[in-house]
Amino acid sequence: MARVIPFKDHALAHLRERLGVVEEANQDLIAFARGHSGAVSAIHEAVLAAMEADGTDDLLHVVTQEWPLILGIDAVSLALMVGDRAFRADCNGVHQVEPQLLLRWIDQVEGVSMRAVPHGHPLFGPACELIRAEALISIDCGDRLPAGLLTLGQRSELDLDARHGSELLMFLGRSLAAIIRRWLVDPKS
């Protein structure tokens, strides 16, 4: 005796399952696009805030105090090598750094490095114990001009799209370097 297979019911169930998978993928794509758009807006806002700074002290304030709020992160520090001296600025002020140590850290970062960590980079200062995700961004102002690292940190681990995230952070670092370079090369600007 032949058995009748309910093809219509099976096909309909299979199509509903595939539609659910496609709908879920579509929602993931929409969420990514919204998040990416928000990240782009935040980076642009941070660069504009830095461009509006009135001087070096104001720029350090913008980077270390305002950028965490603008970017939705917990900590920002900027370390620069100026001549044979090195310093880092964070939310607690400006501090001297051993020049050879900063040069070694600079050499370890090519462009942008994003990673989850058990504790943050030492450049975060006292906040390093709280940091669980960080981005290290190379700052290169040009020959005979400051070089350094911009560090961004967050208490929670991040799930980043490394390619798009690093492009945005590279833009942030290059913009900051251009602002610093412009002040040092043409201080009247």
PDB file of C-alpha atoms in Angstrom:
ATOM      1  CA  MET A   1       0.000   0.000   0.000  1.00  0.00           C
ATOM      2  CA  ALA A   2       1.356   3.423  -0.938  1.00  0.00           C
ATOM      3  CA  ARG A   3       1.760   6.155   1.603  1.00  0.00           C
ATOM      4  CA  VAL A   4       0.625   9.719   0.828  1.00  0.00           C
ATOM      5  CA  ILE A   5       3.108  12.418   1.828  1.00  0.00           C
ATOM      6  CA  PRO A   6       1.515  15.740   2.758  1.00  0.00           C
ATOM      7  CA  PHE A   7       3.791  17.742   0.452  1.00  0.00           C
ATOM      8  CA  LYS A   8       1.846  20.972   0.757  1.00  0.00           C
ATOM      9  CA  ASP A   9       2.113  21.066   4.570  1.00  0.00           C
ATOM     10  CA  HIS A  10       5.809  20.163   4.493  1.00  0.00           C
ATOM     11  CA  ALA A  11       6.597  22.786   1.818  1.00  0.00           C
ATOM     12  CA  LEU A  12       4.631  25.448   3.662  1.00  0.00           C
ATOM     13  CA  ALA A  13       6.456  24.709   6.944  1.00  0.00           C
ATOM     14  CA  HIS A  14       9.812  24.851   5.148  1.00  0.00           C
ATOM     15  CA  LEU A  15       8.958  28.204   3.523  1.00  0.00           C
ATOM     16  CA  ARG A  16       7.852  29.664   6.865  1.00  0.00           C
ATOM     17  CA  GLU A  17      11.128  28.559   8.438  1.00  0.00           C
ATOM     18  CA  ARG A  18      13.159  30.150   5.618  1.00  0.00           C
ATOM     19  CA  LEU A  19      11.088  33.347   5.864  1.00  0.00           C
ATOM     20  CA  GLY A  20      11.836  33.497   9.611  1.00  0.00           C
ATOM     21  CA  VAL A  21      15.576  33.159   8.956  1.00  0.00           C
ATOM     22  CA  VAL A  22      15.465  35.887   6.296  1.00  0.00           C
ATOM     23  CA  GLU A  23      13.444  38.179   8.569  1.00  0.00           C
ATOM     24  CA  GLU A  24      15.952  37.666  11.402  1.00  0.00           C
ATOM     25  CA  ALA A  25      18.861  38.437   9.067  1.00  0.00           C
ATOM     26  CA  ASN A  26      17.031  41.549   7.868  1.00  0.00           C
ATOM     27  CA  GLN A  27      16.530  42.740  11.460  1.00  0.00           C
ATOM     28  CA  ASP A  28      20.241  42.129  12.181  1.00  0.00           C
ATOM     29  CA  LEU A  29      21.180  44.163   9.108  1.00  0.00           C
ATOM     30  CA  ILE A  30      18.881  47.027  10.127  1.00  0.00           C
ATOM     31  CA  ALA A  31      20.333  47.012  13.663  1.00  0.00           C
ATOM     32  CA  PHE A  32      23.885  47.075  12.276  1.00  0.00           C
ATOM     33  CA  ALA A  33      23.049  49.945   9.912  1.00  0.00           C
ATOM     34  CA  ARG A  34      21.480  51.962  12.723  1.00  0.00           C
ATOM     35  CA  GLY A  35      24.453  51.301  15.002  1.00  0.00           C
ATOM     36  CA  HIS A  36      26.951  52.121  12.260  1.00  0.00           C
ATOM     37  CA  SER A  37      25.095  55.324  11.423  1.00  0.00           C
ATOM     38  CA  GLY A  38      25.113  56.280  15.104  1.00  0.00           C
ATOM     39  CA  ALA A  39      28.844  55.580  15.333  1.00  0.00           C
ATOM     40  CA  VAL A  40      29.535  57.722  12.270  1.00  0.00           C
ATOM     41  CA  SER A  41      27.508  60.588  13.750  1.00  0.00           C
ATOM     42  CA  ALA A  42      29.313  60.316  17.093  1.00  0.00           C
ATOM     43  CA  ILE A  43      32.759  60.301  15.448  1.00  0.00           C
ATOM     44  CA  HIS A  44      31.836  63.338  13.349  1.00  0.00           C
ATOM     45  CA  GLU A  45      30.523  65.156  16.422  1.00  0.00           C
ATOM     46  CA  ALA A  46      33.753  64.364  18.304  1.00  0.00           C
ATOM     47  CA  VAL A  47      35.906  65.714  15.454  1.00  0.00           C
ATOM     48  CA  LEU A  48      33.818  68.889  15.242  1.00  0.00           C
ATOM     49  CA  ALA A  49      34.166  69.416  19.002  1.00  0.00           C
ATOM     50  CA  ALA A  50      37.948  69.062  18.687  1.00  0.00           C
ATOM     51  CA  MET A  51      38.046  71.492  15.756  1.00  0.00           C
ATOM     52  CA  GLU A  52      36.248  74.092  17.884  1.00  0.00           C
ATOM     53  CA  ALA A  53      38.831  73.904  20.689  1.00  0.00           C
ATOM     54  CA  ASP A  54      40.541  77.240  21.384  1.00  0.00           C
ATOM     55  CA  GLY A  55      43.972  75.914  22.271  1.00  0.00           C
ATOM     56  CA  THR A  56      45.954  72.949  23.509  1.00  0.00           C
ATOM     57  CA  ASP A  57      44.452  72.921  27.001  1.00  0.00           C
ATOM     58  CA  ASP A  58      40.944  73.184  25.572  1.00  0.00           C
ATOM     59  CA  LEU A  59      41.693  70.393  23.073  1.00  0.00           C
ATOM     60  CA  LEU A  60      42.924  68.102  25.870  1.00  0.00           C
ATOM     61  CA  HIS A  61      39.746  68.889  27.798  1.00  0.00           C
ATOM     62  CA  VAL A  62      37.559  68.102  24.772  1.00  0.00           C
ATOM     63  CA  VAL A  63      39.373  64.823  24.072  1.00  0.00           C
ATOM     64  CA  THR A  64      39.532  63.530  27.647  1.00  0.00           C
ATOM     65  CA  GLN A  65      36.317  64.989  29.117  1.00  0.00           C
ATOM     66  CA  GLU A  66      33.849  65.490  26.265  1.00  0.00           C
ATOM     67  CA  TRP A  67      34.731  62.645  23.905  1.00  0.00           C
ATOM     68  CA  PRO A  68      33.702  59.925  26.388  1.00  0.00           C
ATOM     69  CA  LEU A  69      30.214  61.474  26.523  1.00  0.00           C
ATOM     70  CA  ILE A  70      30.021  62.081  22.768  1.00  0.00           C
ATOM     71  CA  LEU A  71      31.306  58.607  21.859  1.00  0.00           C
ATOM     72  CA  GLY A  72      29.402  56.763  24.594  1.00  0.00           C
ATOM     73  CA  ILE A  73      32.521  55.239  26.153  1.00  0.00           C
ATOM     74  CA  ASP A  74      34.036  55.295  29.624  1.00  0.00           C
ATOM     75  CA  ALA A  75      37.602  56.567  29.216  1.00  0.00           C
ATOM     76  CA  VAL A  76      39.825  58.430  26.781  1.00  0.00           C
ATOM     77  CA  SER A  77      43.482  59.249  27.084  1.00  0.00           C
ATOM     78  CA  LEU A  78      45.937  60.861  24.711  1.00  0.00           C
ATOM     79  CA  ALA A  79      49.670  60.207  24.947  1.00  0.00           C
ATOM     80  CA  LEU A  80      52.095  62.222  22.836  1.00  0.00           C
ATOM     81  CA  MET A  81      55.819  62.271  22.305  1.00  0.00           C
ATOM     82  CA  VAL A  82      56.918  65.888  21.885  1.00  0.00           C
ATOM     83  CA  GLY A  83      60.633  66.174  21.155  1.00  0.00           C
ATOM     84  CA  ASP A  84      62.347  64.019  23.762  1.00  0.00           C
ATOM     85  CA  ARG A  85      59.504  64.330  26.283  1.00  0.00           C
ATOM     86  CA  ALA A  86      56.343  62.284  26.617  1.00  0.00           C
ATOM     87  CA  PHE A  87      53.078  62.923  28.402  1.00  0.00           C
ATOM     88  CA  ARG A  88      49.576  61.530  28.661  1.00  0.00           C
ATOM     89  CA  ALA A  89      46.369  63.394  29.277  1.00  0.00           C
ATOM     90  CA  ASP A  90      43.320  61.754  30.824  1.00  0.00           C
ATOM     91  CA  CYS A  91      40.336  62.845  32.907  1.00  0.00           C
ATOM     92  CA  ASN A  92      42.690  63.432  35.866  1.00  0.00           C
ATOM     93  CA  GLY A  93      44.997  65.876  34.059  1.00  0.00           C
ATOM     94  CA  VAL A  94      48.346  65.730  32.301  1.00  0.00           C
ATOM     95  CA  HIS A  95      51.090  63.362  33.465  1.00  0.00           C
ATOM     96  CA  GLN A  96      54.669  62.638  32.419  1.00  0.00           C
ATOM     97  CA  VAL A  97      55.338  59.305  30.708  1.00  0.00           C
ATOM     98  CA  GLU A  98      58.663  57.569  30.210  1.00  0.00           C
ATOM     99  CA  PRO A  99      59.553  58.416  26.556  1.00  0.00           C
ATOM    100  CA  GLN A 100      61.037  54.986  25.741  1.00  0.00           C
ATOM    101  CA  LEU A 101      57.944  53.272  27.094  1.00  0.00           C
ATOM    102  CA  LEU A 102      55.627  55.424  24.984  1.00  0.00           C
ATOM    103  CA  LEU A 103      57.785  54.825  21.882  1.00  0.00           C
ATOM    104  CA  ARG A 104      57.543  51.070  22.455  1.00  0.00           C
ATOM    105  CA  TRP A 105      53.748  51.279  22.790  1.00  0.00           C
ATOM    106  CA  ILE A 106      53.503  53.413  19.646  1.00  0.00           C
ATOM    107  CA  ASP A 107      55.540  50.820  17.718  1.00  0.00           C
ATOM    108  CA  GLN A 108      53.110  48.071  18.793  1.00  0.00           C
ATOM    109  CA  VAL A 109      50.098  49.744  17.149  1.00  0.00           C
ATOM    110  CA  GLU A 110      49.743  49.928  13.409  1.00  0.00           C
ATOM    111  CA  GLY A 111      46.865  52.275  12.680  1.00  0.00           C
ATOM    112  CA  VAL A 112      44.126  50.967  14.966  1.00  0.00           C
ATOM    113  CA  SER A 113      44.005  48.055  17.387  1.00  0.00           C
ATOM    114  CA  MET A 114      40.664  47.041  18.923  1.00  0.00           C
ATOM    115  CA  ARG A 115      40.482  44.302  21.514  1.00  0.00           C
ATOM    116  CA  ALA A 116      38.782  42.901  24.572  1.00  0.00           C
ATOM    117  CA  VAL A 117      41.115  42.932  27.575  1.00  0.00           C
ATOM    118  CA  PRO A 118      41.135  41.736  31.199  1.00  0.00           C
ATOM    119  CA  HIS A 119      42.296  45.270  32.139  1.00  0.00           C
ATOM    120  CA  GLY A 120      42.983  48.362  30.085  1.00  0.00           C
ATOM    121  CA  HIS A 121      46.219  49.746  28.686  1.00  0.00           C
ATOM    122  CA  PRO A 122      48.437  51.535  31.242  1.00  0.00           C
ATOM    123  CA  LEU A 123      47.851  54.817  29.378  1.00  0.00           C
ATOM    124  CA  PHE A 124      44.353  54.902  30.893  1.00  0.00           C
ATOM    125  CA  GLY A 125      45.996  55.583  34.246  1.00  0.00           C
ATOM    126  CA  PRO A 126      43.936  54.553  37.291  1.00  0.00           C
ATOM    127  CA  ALA A 127      40.948  53.752  35.036  1.00  0.00           C
ATOM    128  CA  CYS A 128      42.859  50.860  33.401  1.00  0.00           C
ATOM    129  CA  GLU A 129      41.545  48.387  35.992  1.00  0.00           C
ATOM    130  CA  LEU A 130      37.953  49.062  34.889  1.00  0.00           C
ATOM    131  CA  ILE A 131      38.483  48.799  31.111  1.00  0.00           C
ATOM    132  CA  ARG A 132      37.352  45.583  29.381  1.00  0.00           C
ATOM    133  CA  ALA A 133      37.431  46.743  25.753  1.00  0.00           C
ATOM    134  CA  GLU A 134      39.856  49.209  24.219  1.00  0.00           C
ATOM    135  CA  ALA A 135      40.856  50.815  20.974  1.00  0.00           C
ATOM    136  CA  LEU A 136      44.403  52.065  20.521  1.00  0.00           C
ATOM    137  CA  ILE A 137      44.726  54.587  17.704  1.00  0.00           C
ATOM    138  CA  SER A 138      48.028  55.736  16.296  1.00  0.00           C
ATOM    139  CA  ILE A 139      48.540  59.510  16.155  1.00  0.00           C
ATOM    140  CA  ASP A 140      51.134  60.679  13.624  1.00  0.00           C
ATOM    141  CA  CYS A 141      51.364  64.418  13.081  1.00  0.00           C
ATOM    142  CA  GLY A 142      54.252  64.165  10.601  1.00  0.00           C
ATOM    143  CA  ASP A 143      58.033  64.487  10.578  1.00  0.00           C
ATOM    144  CA  ARG A 144      59.522  66.213  13.620  1.00  0.00           C
ATOM    145  CA  LEU A 145      56.005  66.687  15.040  1.00  0.00           C
ATOM    146  CA  PRO A 146      54.309  64.807  17.880  1.00  0.00           C
ATOM    147  CA  ALA A 147      53.438  61.130  17.582  1.00  0.00           C
ATOM    148  CA  GLY A 148      51.454  59.127  20.058  1.00  0.00           C
ATOM    149  CA  LEU A 149      48.427  57.055  20.933  1.00  0.00           C
ATOM    150  CA  LEU A 150      44.798  57.856  21.479  1.00  0.00           C
ATOM    151  CA  THR A 151      43.181  55.252  23.721  1.00  0.00           C
ATOM    152  CA  LEU A 152      39.440  54.713  23.986  1.00  0.00           C
ATOM    153  CA  GLY A 153      38.108  52.368  26.646  1.00  0.00           C
ATOM    154  CA  GLN A 154      34.865  50.881  27.818  1.00  0.00           C
ATOM    155  CA  ARG A 155      33.914  48.899  30.917  1.00  0.00           C
ATOM    156  CA  SER A 156      31.872  46.364  28.970  1.00  0.00           C
ATOM    157  CA  GLU A 157      33.173  44.106  26.228  1.00  0.00           C
ATOM    158  CA  LEU A 158      32.320  45.267  22.733  1.00  0.00           C
ATOM    159  CA  ASP A 159      31.101  43.290  19.776  1.00  0.00           C
ATOM    160  CA  LEU A 160      32.635  45.352  16.989  1.00  0.00           C
ATOM    161  CA  ASP A 161      32.732  45.008  13.238  1.00  0.00           C
ATOM    162  CA  ALA A 162      36.504  45.433  13.163  1.00  0.00           C
ATOM    163  CA  ARG A 163      36.785  46.652   9.572  1.00  0.00           C
ATOM    164  CA  HIS A 164      34.157  49.394   9.756  1.00  0.00           C
ATOM    165  CA  GLY A 165      35.009  50.285  13.350  1.00  0.00           C
ATOM    166  CA  SER A 166      38.701  50.629  12.602  1.00  0.00           C
ATOM    167  CA  GLU A 167      37.995  52.869   9.589  1.00  0.00           C
ATOM    168  CA  LEU A 168      35.965  55.229  11.764  1.00  0.00           C
ATOM    169  CA  LEU A 169      38.590  55.235  14.502  1.00  0.00           C
ATOM    170  CA  MET A 170      41.350  55.813  11.934  1.00  0.00           C
ATOM    171  CA  PHE A 171      39.389  58.872  10.756  1.00  0.00           C
ATOM    172  CA  LEU A 172      39.159  60.079  14.376  1.00  0.00           C
ATOM    173  CA  GLY A 173      42.916  59.643  14.890  1.00  0.00           C
ATOM    174  CA  ARG A 174      43.877  61.295  11.606  1.00  0.00           C
ATOM    175  CA  SER A 175      41.556  64.212  12.311  1.00  0.00           C
ATOM    176  CA  LEU A 176      43.090  64.737  15.747  1.00  0.00           C
ATOM    177  CA  ALA A 177      46.601  64.572  14.244  1.00  0.00           C
ATOM    178  CA  ALA A 178      45.625  67.145  11.605  1.00  0.00           C
ATOM    179  CA  ILE A 179      44.289  69.516  14.279  1.00  0.00           C
ATOM    180  CA  ILE A 180      47.478  69.192  16.335  1.00  0.00           C
ATOM    181  CA  ARG A 181      49.671  69.566  13.232  1.00  0.00           C
ATOM    182  CA  ARG A 182      47.820  72.680  12.115  1.00  0.00           C
ATOM    183  CA  TRP A 183      48.324  74.363  15.491  1.00  0.00           C
ATOM    184  CA  LEU A 184      52.017  73.505  15.567  1.00  0.00           C
ATOM    185  CA  VAL A 185      52.815  74.397  11.963  1.00  0.00           C
ATOM    186  CA  ASP A 186      50.569  77.462  11.680  1.00  0.00           C
ATOM    187  CA  PRO A 187      49.804  78.632  15.245  1.00  0.00           C
ATOM    188  CA  LYS A 188      47.891  81.707  13.955  1.00  0.00           C
ATOM    189  CA  SER A 189      45.101  79.456  12.600  1.00  0.00           C
TER     190      SER A 189
END
